[in-house]
Structure formats: structure tokens, C-alpha cells
Amino acid sequence: MSANHSPAGQQPTATYESAFLKACRREPVPHTPVWFMRQAGRSLPEYLKVREGIPMLESCMRPELVAEITLQPVRRHNVDAAIYFSDIVVPLKAIGVDLDIKPGVGPVVQNPIRTRADLAQLRDLTPEDVHYVTEAIGLLTAELGPTPLIGFAGAPFTLASYLVEGGPSKNHEHTKALMYGDPQLWADLLDRLAEITSAFLKVQIEAGASAVQLFDSWVGALAPADYRRSVMPASTKVFDAVAGYGVPRIHFGVGTGELLGLMGEAGADVVGVDWRVPLDEAARRVGPGKALQGNLDPAVLFSSTEAVEAKTREVLDAAAGLEGHVFNLGHGVLPSMNPDALTRLVEYVHTQTAR
Ligand SMILES: Cc1c2[nH]c(c1CCC(=O)O)Cc1[nH]c(c(CCC(=O)O)c1C)Cc1[nH]c(c(CCC(=O)O)c1C)Cc1[nH]c(c(C)c1CCC(=O)O)C2
């Protein structure tokens, strides 16, 4: 550790002192930090241009392209953090699971995991399996300066939902059939995924990520008792595995109003909230000692600037009493969004919250 490096690991002091990381640590901030889930991607013409002719998963394995795509929204929107460009299925592909990302569909798995024998598809992940991640993060930390880089992974439940269903699913019928019908196989599957996810997050942190987000996008499909019994042990295992690095751990899912307390309890420092629960109520559900992230309804961005500002004001007002607030959308940027509206939104939050 040198003089311009922070106590919490590899990052430069200017990064450690950034508004985003301060808000995650519930320290006073110069302005409310902003970033957007899926800020890189199809809403940006410059993204469509560099991705032309390159399949999604292949683009995730080219370090220079990953670095360029990750930087695009930082340059354009003046967001307070970058998120590493990848996908939640990349570590599964890296250990040899036969899957692809189909345009307009999402991840599709060739041989769904439904029996004990199928578990053999899930071997341990080594740093060499994802050497391109280490390379890309090396390029990125050099380019980003003080702007923090968020690493991420899919949470065990959400990964399991793709692996068991074989693709995207509305009702998660095969997943729930396994969870309720063979609890031991289910627990073993989630534990395997927790190991893989932990290894993947460690690679990102050791390469220079300043925070990590665990996406449990589809876990809102579960009741709290089932979450506690069948999912929380695996997610807790992931958070515990990276606790020693001292980087903030963010935990996000959609439709998780009834799970917010448990998702914090699983080991998050920051709990992501979708647009269905106002942040002051979310803070009551999560309890003290955690920051919150969110939670403008993404679809508001399709409306007028005045309406966007009014709805943003509501989010900021609900967040006024929080210990730490990271502004975000309640879910990801949609491909059809006007990127200029996102740039204006960042500027609006920054000016409204300047102290
Ligand atoms: C559930 C989930 C997936 N992937 C991810 C999640 C969790 C986040 C969430 O809840 O939205 C995570 C993810 N996937 C991607 C990112 C990029 C980083 C960022 O936020 O900027 C992140 C954080 C890139 C991507 N991942 C994907 C794209 C689109 C593919 C493309 O650009 O060709 C991008 C930019 C593909 C993907 N991958 C997945 C879906 C549902 C899709 C969309 C399918 C489609 O509509 O075409 C699975």
C-alpha cells in the first residue's frame, strides 16, 4: 500500500473518496451519486456501432472491446460509477456450460440442469478461465481515473433459474419444482453456484473493481419463507466470501419488496430497490446500517423532461432521511430509451443534491 492508495485495498485514494463509494459507506457526500443498471448497451449508438457483427458472448471475452463499452456511458452521461460490461452467464460459459445469449431472448442453455448427474456441468471456476476479465479490468482502472468500477455477478437463484429452465422463464416452473421437490439437490446446486459466483467476484475485485453487485433479478418470484430457507444460505455464502476485501457489496432484485429485509441480512452493504417501494419505506424494511440504491421507474424516462424531473424529485425526497443513497433506476436501462434523457437525469440529480 502506497501513500495515494486507500486502506481498503488496491484503489487510489481519489477513488476511495468518490461520491459513489462514500454513499455506499454511508458517509457524507458532495452530491448524490448516480449510475444506471445496464447503462452500457443498446440504448447507445456508439455501442451498436462497436458491437456490429460480434455476438454478445464473444464481445464479453475481448478485453479492449469490454473496456471501450464500459467507458461509453461514463463519457456520455457523467455517471459516478462504471459497471463492468459482461453478462451474468459469462462465468458459466467460462467453465464450459453449453449456452448462448440469443438476441431479443436472453440466455439459452443447451442441457438444462434437473438431475444430480447434471450437476457435473458445474466445475470450479479458476482465474485462468476468465483471464479476459482480469485484462479488461486492468485496462479500465488505468482509463477510469477516480471513477469507481463496479464488478458484478448473477446470484445463485437467478443463475439457477436459467440453468434449470434452460432459458428465460415467466413462472419458473422447473426451478420451483426442483426447489420444492428435491431440496437436497437444490441446495447442492445453489451451493455450487455460490462457489462459482464467489470465485468470479474475487477475480473482479483482485483485478481492481471497487464495489460488487449481486444481481438476483428474478428472486422476487419467491415468498420470504422460501427465500430464507432455500436461497439465502447460498447468497450469504457469496457475500461472506468477499467480505474480507472491504469493498461495498450491493444486492439487487426485481419485485423484492417483501424480501428487502432478508436481502440486506444476507450480507449486503447496499440494498437495491425497484420502483414499487418508496425508499423511506424500503429503509424501514431494510433496517439501520445499510445504504439503499434506486429507484426511479425506468419507464418514466419515456415521458417528458418535466415528468422525469417530478418523479426524480419524489425519489430524492423519499431518500432525504437515508444514511446513504445511490441514485439508480428501479431496473435496467431499456434499449429503446433516449440516451439524452439519461444524461439530463444525471445532471438533474447532481444539481438538485449538490451540498
Ligand atoms: C437477468 C440478467 C441477464 N444479464 C444480466 C442480468 C441481471 C440484470 C437485470 O436484471 O437486468 C446482467 C447484465 N447483462 C449486461 C449487463 C451490462 C452491464 C451494464 O449494466 O451496463 C449486465 C449488468 C449486458 C447485456 N446482456 C444482454 C445484452 C443484450 C445483448 C446485446 O446487446 O446484443 C446486454 C447489453 C443479454 C441478456 N442477458 C440477460 C438478458 C435478460 C438479456 C437480454 C436479452 C435481450 O433482450 O436481447 C440475462
Tab-separated table of C-alpha atoms and ligand atoms in Angstrom:
chain	number	residue	atom	x	y	z
A	1	MET	CA	0.000	0.000	0.000
A	2	SER	CA	1.449	3.393	-1.006
A	3	ALA	CA	0.556	6.919	0.156
A	4	ASN	CA	-2.002	7.500	-2.594
A	5	HIS	CA	-3.675	4.141	-2.025
A	6	SER	CA	-6.573	3.724	0.337
A	7	PRO	CA	-6.753	1.440	3.349
A	8	ALA	CA	-9.376	-0.749	1.651
A	9	GLY	CA	-7.216	-2.440	-0.944
A	10	GLN	CA	-5.755	-1.509	-4.285
A	11	GLN	CA	-7.731	1.548	-5.243
A	12	PRO	CA	-6.333	5.094	-5.425
A	13	THR	CA	-7.418	7.469	-2.664
A	14	ALA	CA	-9.414	9.609	-5.153
A	15	THR	CA	-11.487	6.516	-5.997
A	16	TYR	CA	-11.933	5.570	-2.359
A	17	GLU	CA	-13.126	9.133	-1.678
A	18	SER	CA	-15.551	9.219	-4.652
A	19	ALA	CA	-19.197	10.150	-4.021
A	20	PHE	CA	-20.340	6.666	-5.042
A	21	LEU	CA	-18.134	4.779	-2.585
A	22	LYS	CA	-18.823	7.304	0.176
A	23	ALA	CA	-22.575	6.861	-0.268
A	24	CYS	CA	-22.126	3.063	-0.150
A	25	ARG	CA	-20.239	3.511	3.129
A	26	ARG	CA	-22.968	5.895	4.410
A	27	GLU	CA	-20.548	8.818	4.681
A	28	PRO	CA	-21.471	12.423	3.767
A	29	VAL	CA	-21.325	13.092	0.009
A	30	PRO	CA	-20.834	16.255	-2.131
A	31	HIS	CA	-23.825	15.163	-4.253
A	32	THR	CA	-25.980	12.040	-4.565
A	33	PRO	CA	-24.062	9.669	-6.853
A	34	VAL	CA	-25.819	8.230	-9.906
A	35	TRP	CA	-25.270	5.213	-12.138
A	36	PHE	CA	-27.690	3.100	-14.162
A	37	MET	CA	-28.049	-0.649	-14.323
A	38	ARG	CA	-27.441	-1.618	-17.972
A	39	GLN	CA	-26.016	1.850	-18.664
A	40	ALA	CA	-23.819	0.258	-21.329
A	41	GLY	CA	-25.677	-1.370	-24.156
A	42	ARG	CA	-28.236	-0.935	-26.848
A	43	SER	CA	-29.528	2.500	-25.848
A	44	LEU	CA	-26.196	3.910	-27.081
A	45	PRO	CA	-25.495	4.274	-30.835
A	46	GLU	CA	-21.756	4.047	-30.122
A	47	TYR	CA	-22.407	0.624	-28.523
A	48	LEU	CA	-24.359	-0.653	-31.531
A	49	LYS	CA	-21.507	0.508	-33.746
A	50	VAL	CA	-18.666	-1.321	-31.930
A	51	ARG	CA	-20.792	-4.467	-31.425
A	52	GLU	CA	-21.687	-4.763	-35.134
A	53	GLY	CA	-21.230	-8.395	-36.253
A	54	ILE	CA	-19.848	-9.568	-32.892
A	55	PRO	CA	-22.036	-11.975	-30.874
A	56	MET	CA	-22.770	-10.879	-27.289
A	57	LEU	CA	-20.754	-13.585	-25.509
A	58	GLU	CA	-17.787	-13.131	-27.808
A	59	SER	CA	-17.796	-9.399	-27.114
A	60	CYS	CA	-17.551	-10.168	-23.376
A	61	MET	CA	-14.278	-12.041	-23.992
A	62	ARG	CA	-12.426	-9.272	-25.841
A	63	PRO	CA	-10.717	-7.062	-23.227
A	64	GLU	CA	-10.311	-3.958	-25.406
A	65	LEU	CA	-13.923	-4.080	-26.551
A	66	VAL	CA	-15.160	-4.651	-22.977
A	67	ALA	CA	-13.145	-1.654	-21.786
A	68	GLU	CA	-14.468	0.567	-24.591
A	69	ILE	CA	-18.109	-0.433	-23.995
A	70	THR	CA	-17.773	0.012	-20.225
A	71	LEU	CA	-16.357	3.529	-20.733
A	72	GLN	CA	-19.004	4.689	-23.236
A	73	PRO	CA	-21.722	5.613	-20.700
A	74	VAL	CA	-19.152	7.184	-18.359
A	75	ARG	CA	-18.009	9.536	-21.123
A	76	ARG	CA	-21.507	10.309	-22.298
A	77	HIS	CA	-23.571	10.609	-19.106
A	78	ASN	CA	-21.079	11.713	-16.421
A	79	VAL	CA	-22.285	8.904	-14.158
A	80	ASP	CA	-20.498	8.395	-10.829
A	81	ALA	CA	-19.541	4.761	-11.445
A	82	ALA	CA	-18.784	2.400	-14.306
A	83	ILE	CA	-20.194	-1.133	-14.386
A	84	TYR	CA	-18.054	-3.816	-15.941
A	85	PHE	CA	-19.516	-4.871	-19.301
A	86	SER	CA	-20.336	-8.562	-19.238
A	87	ASP	CA	-23.326	-10.787	-18.556
A	88	ILE	CA	-24.399	-12.960	-15.642
A	89	VAL	CA	-23.890	-16.138	-17.697
A	90	VAL	CA	-20.241	-15.401	-18.608
A	91	PRO	CA	-18.741	-17.411	-15.689
A	92	LEU	CA	-20.977	-20.375	-16.599
A	93	LYS	CA	-19.832	-20.221	-20.225
A	94	ALA	CA	-16.249	-19.971	-18.932
A	95	ILE	CA	-16.494	-23.304	-17.100
A	96	GLY	CA	-17.873	-24.979	-20.194
A	97	VAL	CA	-21.656	-24.883	-19.778
A	98	ASP	CA	-23.141	-25.094	-23.276
A	99	LEU	CA	-25.149	-21.864	-23.508
A	100	ASP	CA	-25.622	-18.821	-25.722
A	101	ILE	CA	-27.248	-15.399	-25.466
A	102	LYS	CA	-29.923	-15.150	-28.152
A	103	PRO	CA	-30.712	-11.590	-29.333
A	104	GLY	CA	-34.122	-10.447	-28.070
A	105	VAL	CA	-34.447	-13.601	-25.921
A	106	GLY	CA	-31.609	-13.828	-23.412
A	107	PRO	CA	-29.502	-16.724	-22.141
A	108	VAL	CA	-30.418	-20.178	-23.544
A	109	VAL	CA	-28.901	-23.341	-22.006
A	110	GLN	CA	-28.475	-26.430	-24.189
A	111	ASN	CA	-28.769	-29.102	-21.464
A	112	PRO	CA	-30.838	-27.837	-18.532
A	113	ILE	CA	-29.781	-28.969	-15.039
A	114	ARG	CA	-32.534	-31.042	-13.443
A	115	THR	CA	-30.867	-34.168	-12.026
A	116	ARG	CA	-27.913	-34.896	-9.783
A	117	ALA	CA	-25.944	-36.142	-12.793
A	118	ASP	CA	-26.500	-32.761	-14.487
A	119	LEU	CA	-24.561	-31.043	-11.664
A	120	ALA	CA	-21.359	-32.402	-13.241
A	121	GLN	CA	-21.646	-29.484	-15.723
A	122	LEU	CA	-20.648	-27.115	-12.915
A	123	ARG	CA	-16.931	-27.362	-12.185
A	124	ASP	CA	-14.940	-24.803	-10.172
A	125	LEU	CA	-14.027	-21.506	-11.829
A	126	THR	CA	-10.345	-20.533	-11.881
A	127	PRO	CA	-8.936	-17.055	-12.668
A	128	GLU	CA	-7.453	-18.503	-15.889
A	129	ASP	CA	-10.961	-19.380	-17.094
A	130	VAL	CA	-11.756	-15.653	-17.153
A	131	HIS	CA	-8.304	-14.168	-17.888
A	132	TYR	CA	-10.001	-11.645	-20.197
A	133	VAL	CA	-11.828	-10.185	-17.177
A	134	THR	CA	-8.550	-9.508	-15.370
A	135	GLU	CA	-7.116	-7.995	-18.566
A	136	ALA	CA	-10.132	-5.783	-19.229
A	137	ILE	CA	-10.265	-4.504	-15.640
A	138	GLY	CA	-6.555	-3.690	-15.857
A	139	LEU	CA	-7.244	-1.555	-18.941
A	140	LEU	CA	-10.265	0.023	-17.282
A	141	THR	CA	-8.741	1.080	-13.981
A	142	ALA	CA	-5.978	2.819	-15.956
A	143	GLU	CA	-8.568	4.729	-18.015
A	144	LEU	CA	-11.200	5.460	-15.383
A	145	GLY	CA	-9.097	7.636	-13.072
A	146	PRO	CA	-11.079	8.316	-9.890
A	147	THR	CA	-14.351	6.840	-11.226
A	148	PRO	CA	-15.055	3.553	-9.409
A	149	LEU	CA	-15.658	0.338	-11.325
A	150	ILE	CA	-18.490	-1.934	-10.172
A	151	GLY	CA	-17.973	-5.651	-10.728
A	152	PHE	CA	-20.987	-7.953	-10.760
A	153	ALA	CA	-22.321	-11.467	-10.868
A	154	GLY	CA	-25.650	-13.232	-11.043
A	155	ALA	CA	-26.859	-14.558	-7.691
A	156	PRO	CA	-27.257	-18.331	-7.233
A	157	PHE	CA	-31.075	-18.275	-7.554
A	158	THR	CA	-31.150	-16.223	-10.762
A	159	LEU	CA	-28.375	-18.311	-12.340
A	160	ALA	CA	-30.191	-21.482	-11.279
A	161	SER	CA	-33.385	-20.225	-12.867
A	162	TYR	CA	-31.648	-20.023	-16.289
A	163	LEU	CA	-29.837	-23.347	-15.822
A	164	VAL	CA	-32.894	-25.303	-14.660
A	165	GLU	CA	-35.422	-23.766	-17.067
A	166	GLY	CA	-32.993	-23.791	-19.975
A	167	GLY	CA	-33.760	-20.139	-20.737
A	168	PRO	CA	-35.779	-17.122	-19.615
A	169	SER	CA	-38.982	-18.002	-17.777
A	170	LYS	CA	-42.037	-16.226	-16.504
A	171	ASN	CA	-43.291	-18.721	-13.931
A	172	HIS	CA	-40.045	-20.556	-13.053
A	173	GLU	CA	-41.944	-23.861	-13.022
A	174	HIS	CA	-38.986	-26.255	-13.392
A	175	THR	CA	-36.961	-24.195	-10.931
A	176	LYS	CA	-39.656	-24.271	-8.277
A	177	ALA	CA	-40.387	-27.948	-8.952
A	178	LEU	CA	-36.757	-28.717	-8.133
A	179	MET	CA	-36.618	-26.359	-5.153
A	180	TYR	CA	-39.738	-27.824	-3.519
A	181	GLY	CA	-39.429	-31.390	-4.810
A	182	ASP	CA	-35.755	-32.165	-4.172
A	183	PRO	CA	-34.480	-29.746	-1.530
A	184	GLN	CA	-31.128	-31.521	-1.176
A	185	LEU	CA	-30.317	-31.403	-4.888
A	186	TRP	CA	-31.495	-27.789	-4.961
A	187	ALA	CA	-29.258	-26.878	-2.003
A	188	ASP	CA	-26.297	-28.594	-3.653
A	189	LEU	CA	-26.942	-26.764	-6.935
A	190	LEU	CA	-27.126	-23.376	-5.212
A	191	ASP	CA	-24.022	-24.133	-3.193
A	192	ARG	CA	-22.079	-24.970	-6.383
A	193	LEU	CA	-23.283	-21.724	-7.943
A	194	ALA	CA	-22.285	-19.805	-4.802
A	195	GLU	CA	-18.740	-21.198	-5.141
A	196	ILE	CA	-18.524	-20.214	-8.816
A	197	THR	CA	-20.008	-16.768	-8.187
A	198	SER	CA	-17.666	-16.128	-5.247
A	199	ALA	CA	-14.642	-17.063	-7.365
A	200	PHE	CA	-15.849	-14.792	-10.181
A	201	LEU	CA	-16.362	-11.794	-7.884
A	202	LYS	CA	-12.930	-12.338	-6.309
A	203	VAL	CA	-11.302	-12.187	-9.757
A	204	GLN	CA	-13.007	-8.841	-10.402
A	205	ILE	CA	-12.095	-7.346	-7.016
A	206	GLU	CA	-8.498	-8.549	-7.209
A	207	ALA	CA	-8.214	-7.019	-10.685
A	208	GLY	CA	-9.417	-3.637	-9.364
A	209	ALA	CA	-13.222	-3.471	-9.034
A	210	SER	CA	-14.139	-1.053	-6.199
A	211	ALA	CA	-17.593	-2.469	-5.454
A	212	VAL	CA	-19.615	-5.516	-6.460
A	213	GLN	CA	-23.290	-6.011	-7.218
A	214	LEU	CA	-25.021	-9.357	-6.902
A	215	PHE	CA	-27.975	-9.445	-9.325
A	216	ASP	CA	-30.774	-11.671	-8.037
A	217	SER	CA	-33.076	-10.282	-10.698
A	218	TRP	CA	-35.771	-12.963	-10.570
A	219	VAL	CA	-35.834	-13.856	-6.852
A	220	GLY	CA	-38.929	-11.680	-6.353
A	221	ALA	CA	-40.839	-14.759	-7.563
A	222	LEU	CA	-40.378	-16.293	-4.086
A	223	ALA	CA	-42.178	-15.844	-0.766
A	224	PRO	CA	-39.991	-14.725	2.169
A	225	ALA	CA	-40.064	-18.098	3.972
A	226	ASP	CA	-38.903	-19.901	0.831
A	227	TYR	CA	-36.233	-17.264	0.230
A	228	ARG	CA	-34.916	-17.664	3.767
A	229	ARG	CA	-34.869	-21.471	3.599
A	230	SER	CA	-33.836	-22.168	0.018
A	231	VAL	CA	-31.882	-19.176	-1.316
A	232	MET	CA	-30.460	-17.046	1.470
A	233	PRO	CA	-27.766	-19.553	2.594
A	234	ALA	CA	-26.190	-19.519	-0.880
A	235	SER	CA	-26.350	-15.728	-1.288
A	236	THR	CA	-24.917	-15.287	2.217
A	237	LYS	CA	-22.061	-17.595	1.257
A	238	VAL	CA	-21.209	-15.304	-1.680
A	239	PHE	CA	-21.282	-12.129	0.412
A	240	ASP	CA	-19.188	-13.762	3.149
A	241	ALA	CA	-16.629	-14.921	0.580
A	242	VAL	CA	-15.881	-11.330	-0.471
A	243	ALA	CA	-16.401	-9.596	2.893
A	244	GLY	CA	-12.675	-9.508	3.670
A	245	TYR	CA	-11.867	-7.161	0.765
A	246	GLY	CA	-13.776	-4.275	2.355
A	247	VAL	CA	-15.417	-3.248	-0.943
A	248	PRO	CA	-19.155	-2.399	-0.816
A	249	ARG	CA	-21.470	-5.275	-1.677
A	250	ILE	CA	-24.739	-4.338	-3.417
A	251	HIS	CA	-27.683	-6.749	-3.593
A	252	PHE	CA	-30.453	-6.186	-6.150
A	253	GLY	CA	-33.598	-7.917	-7.349
A	254	VAL	CA	-36.878	-7.010	-9.060
A	255	GLY	CA	-40.236	-7.300	-7.265
A	256	THR	CA	-38.426	-7.872	-3.979
A	257	GLY	CA	-40.464	-5.538	-1.744
A	258	GLU	CA	-41.262	-8.377	0.654
A	259	LEU	CA	-37.640	-9.617	0.627
A	260	LEU	CA	-35.733	-6.367	1.227
A	261	GLY	CA	-35.002	-7.099	4.893
A	262	LEU	CA	-33.727	-10.595	4.140
A	263	MET	CA	-31.665	-9.417	1.170
A	264	GLY	CA	-29.896	-6.975	3.476
A	265	GLU	CA	-29.489	-9.665	6.122
A	266	ALA	CA	-27.848	-11.938	3.543
A	267	GLY	CA	-24.784	-9.709	3.835
A	268	ALA	CA	-25.240	-6.651	1.624
A	269	ASP	CA	-23.881	-3.203	2.467
A	270	VAL	CA	-26.234	-1.596	-0.062
A	271	VAL	CA	-29.714	-2.892	-0.927
A	272	GLY	CA	-31.094	-2.161	-4.396
A	273	VAL	CA	-34.792	-1.320	-4.556
A	274	ASP	CA	-37.047	-1.485	-7.616
A	275	TRP	CA	-39.665	1.229	-8.202
A	276	ARG	CA	-42.509	-0.479	-6.321
A	277	VAL	CA	-41.490	0.502	-2.780
A	278	PRO	CA	-40.645	4.130	-1.886
A	279	LEU	CA	-37.150	4.497	-0.436
A	280	ASP	CA	-38.282	5.716	3.010
A	281	GLU	CA	-40.458	2.600	3.363
A	282	ALA	CA	-37.626	0.434	1.955
A	283	ALA	CA	-35.322	1.876	4.651
A	284	ARG	CA	-37.778	0.761	7.330
A	285	ARG	CA	-37.863	-2.744	5.848
A	286	VAL	CA	-34.079	-2.998	5.498
A	287	GLY	CA	-33.289	-1.514	8.894
A	288	PRO	CA	-30.293	0.564	10.009
A	289	GLY	CA	-26.688	0.153	8.920
A	290	LYS	CA	-27.244	-0.228	5.166
A	291	ALA	CA	-27.331	2.188	2.248
A	292	LEU	CA	-30.049	1.976	-0.424
A	293	GLN	CA	-29.821	2.148	-4.205
A	294	GLY	CA	-32.618	3.150	-6.541
A	295	ASN	CA	-35.313	3.629	-7.525
A	296	LEU	CA	-36.852	5.625	-10.393
A	297	ASP	CA	-39.267	3.604	-12.537
A	298	PRO	CA	-37.266	3.132	-15.779
A	299	ALA	CA	-40.397	3.664	-17.875
A	300	VAL	CA	-40.638	7.245	-16.570
A	301	LEU	CA	-37.759	8.019	-18.948
A	302	PHE	CA	-40.186	7.698	-21.867
A	303	SER	CA	-42.147	10.681	-20.616
A	304	SER	CA	-41.479	14.465	-20.750
A	305	THR	CA	-38.468	16.114	-19.078
A	306	GLU	CA	-40.862	17.787	-16.628
A	307	ALA	CA	-42.384	14.446	-15.652
A	308	VAL	CA	-38.946	12.841	-15.285
A	309	GLU	CA	-37.886	15.676	-13.002
A	310	ALA	CA	-41.065	15.486	-10.914
A	311	LYS	CA	-40.724	11.724	-10.426
A	312	THR	CA	-36.998	12.096	-9.688
A	313	ARG	CA	-37.831	14.740	-7.072
A	314	GLU	CA	-40.161	12.202	-5.401
A	315	VAL	CA	-37.314	9.662	-5.231
A	316	LEU	CA	-34.904	12.256	-3.801
A	317	ASP	CA	-37.478	13.411	-1.228
A	318	ALA	CA	-38.123	9.826	-0.092
A	319	ALA	CA	-34.340	9.365	0.184
A	320	ALA	CA	-33.786	12.575	2.178
A	321	GLY	CA	-33.527	10.822	5.558
A	322	LEU	CA	-31.417	7.865	4.410
A	323	GLU	CA	-27.933	7.197	5.768
A	324	GLY	CA	-26.623	6.531	2.265
A	325	HIS	CA	-28.317	6.821	-1.126
A	326	VAL	CA	-27.048	5.811	-4.565
A	327	PHE	CA	-29.455	7.029	-7.243
A	328	ASN	CA	-30.338	4.456	-9.899
A	329	LEU	CA	-33.298	3.225	-11.885
A	330	GLY	CA	-35.508	0.544	-10.329
A	331	HIS	CA	-34.275	-1.838	-13.056
A	332	GLY	CA	-32.105	-1.613	-16.154
A	333	VAL	CA	-31.949	0.929	-18.960
A	334	LEU	CA	-34.147	-0.230	-21.836
A	335	PRO	CA	-32.716	-0.441	-25.378
A	336	SER	CA	-35.341	1.998	-26.724
A	337	MET	CA	-34.532	4.752	-24.216
A	338	ASN	CA	-33.295	8.120	-25.433
A	339	PRO	CA	-29.742	8.405	-24.059
A	340	ASP	CA	-30.040	12.212	-23.865
A	341	ALA	CA	-32.804	11.791	-21.273
A	342	LEU	CA	-30.371	9.753	-19.159
A	343	THR	CA	-27.662	12.420	-19.467
A	344	ARG	CA	-30.182	15.076	-18.360
A	345	LEU	CA	-31.258	12.899	-15.435
A	346	VAL	CA	-27.681	12.592	-14.127
A	347	GLU	CA	-27.265	16.372	-14.361
A	348	TYR	CA	-30.601	16.937	-12.592
A	349	VAL	CA	-29.762	14.644	-9.643
A	350	HIS	CA	-26.303	16.204	-9.302
A	351	THR	CA	-27.588	19.792	-9.236
A	352	GLN	CA	-30.578	19.028	-7.018
A	353	THR	CA	-28.427	17.315	-4.398
A	354	ALA	CA	-25.260	19.497	-4.505
A	355	ARG	CA	-24.226	20.403	-0.960
B	1	LIG	C1	-31.077	-11.183	-15.849
B	1	LIG	C2	-29.773	-10.680	-16.368
B	1	LIG	C3	-29.129	-11.082	-17.581
B	1	LIG	N1	-27.944	-10.363	-17.675
B	1	LIG	C4	-27.824	-9.520	-16.607
B	1	LIG	C5	-28.931	-9.732	-15.757
B	1	LIG	C6	-29.126	-9.059	-14.435
B	1	LIG	C7	-29.551	-7.632	-14.631
B	1	LIG	C8	-31.008	-7.438	-14.873
B	1	LIG	O1	-31.818	-7.868	-14.044
B	1	LIG	O2	-31.338	-6.827	-15.907
B	1	LIG	C9	-26.708	-8.632	-16.266
B	1	LIG	C10	-26.137	-7.788	-17.309
B	1	LIG	N2	-26.087	-8.026	-18.671
B	1	LIG	C11	-25.446	-6.993	-19.277
B	1	LIG	C12	-25.002	-6.094	-18.286
B	1	LIG	C13	-24.141	-4.913	-18.684
B	1	LIG	C14	-23.532	-4.029	-17.789
B	1	LIG	C15	-24.342	-2.759	-17.615
B	1	LIG	O3	-25.215	-2.741	-16.719
B	1	LIG	O4	-24.114	-1.789	-18.350
B	1	LIG	C16	-25.449	-6.575	-17.054
B	1	LIG	C17	-25.275	-5.966	-15.682
B	1	LIG	C18	-25.181	-6.842	-20.719
B	1	LIG	C19	-26.142	-7.437	-21.674
B	1	LIG	N3	-26.735	-8.680	-21.602
B	1	LIG	C20	-27.513	-8.866	-22.702
B	1	LIG	C21	-27.423	-7.721	-23.515
B	1	LIG	C22	-28.138	-7.550	-24.845
B	1	LIG	C23	-27.431	-8.293	-25.908
B	1	LIG	C24	-26.840	-7.408	-26.975
B	1	LIG	O5	-26.535	-6.215	-26.767
B	1	LIG	O6	-26.621	-7.945	-28.069
B	1	LIG	C25	-26.562	-6.820	-22.887
B	1	LIG	C26	-26.104	-5.468	-23.377
B	1	LIG	C27	-28.283	-10.101	-22.989
B	1	LIG	C28	-29.139	-10.548	-21.872
B	1	LIG	N4	-28.684	-11.221	-20.756
B	1	LIG	C29	-29.741	-11.439	-19.902
B	1	LIG	C30	-30.906	-10.887	-20.502
B	1	LIG	C31	-32.273	-10.923	-19.895
B	1	LIG	C32	-30.511	-10.323	-21.728
B	1	LIG	C33	-31.356	-9.529	-22.713
B	1	LIG	C34	-31.808	-10.298	-23.899
B	1	LIG	C35	-32.259	-9.332	-24.983
B	1	LIG	O7	-33.176	-8.547	-24.732
B	1	LIG	O8	-31.654	-9.364	-26.055
B	1	LIG	C36	-29.606	-12.090	-18.555
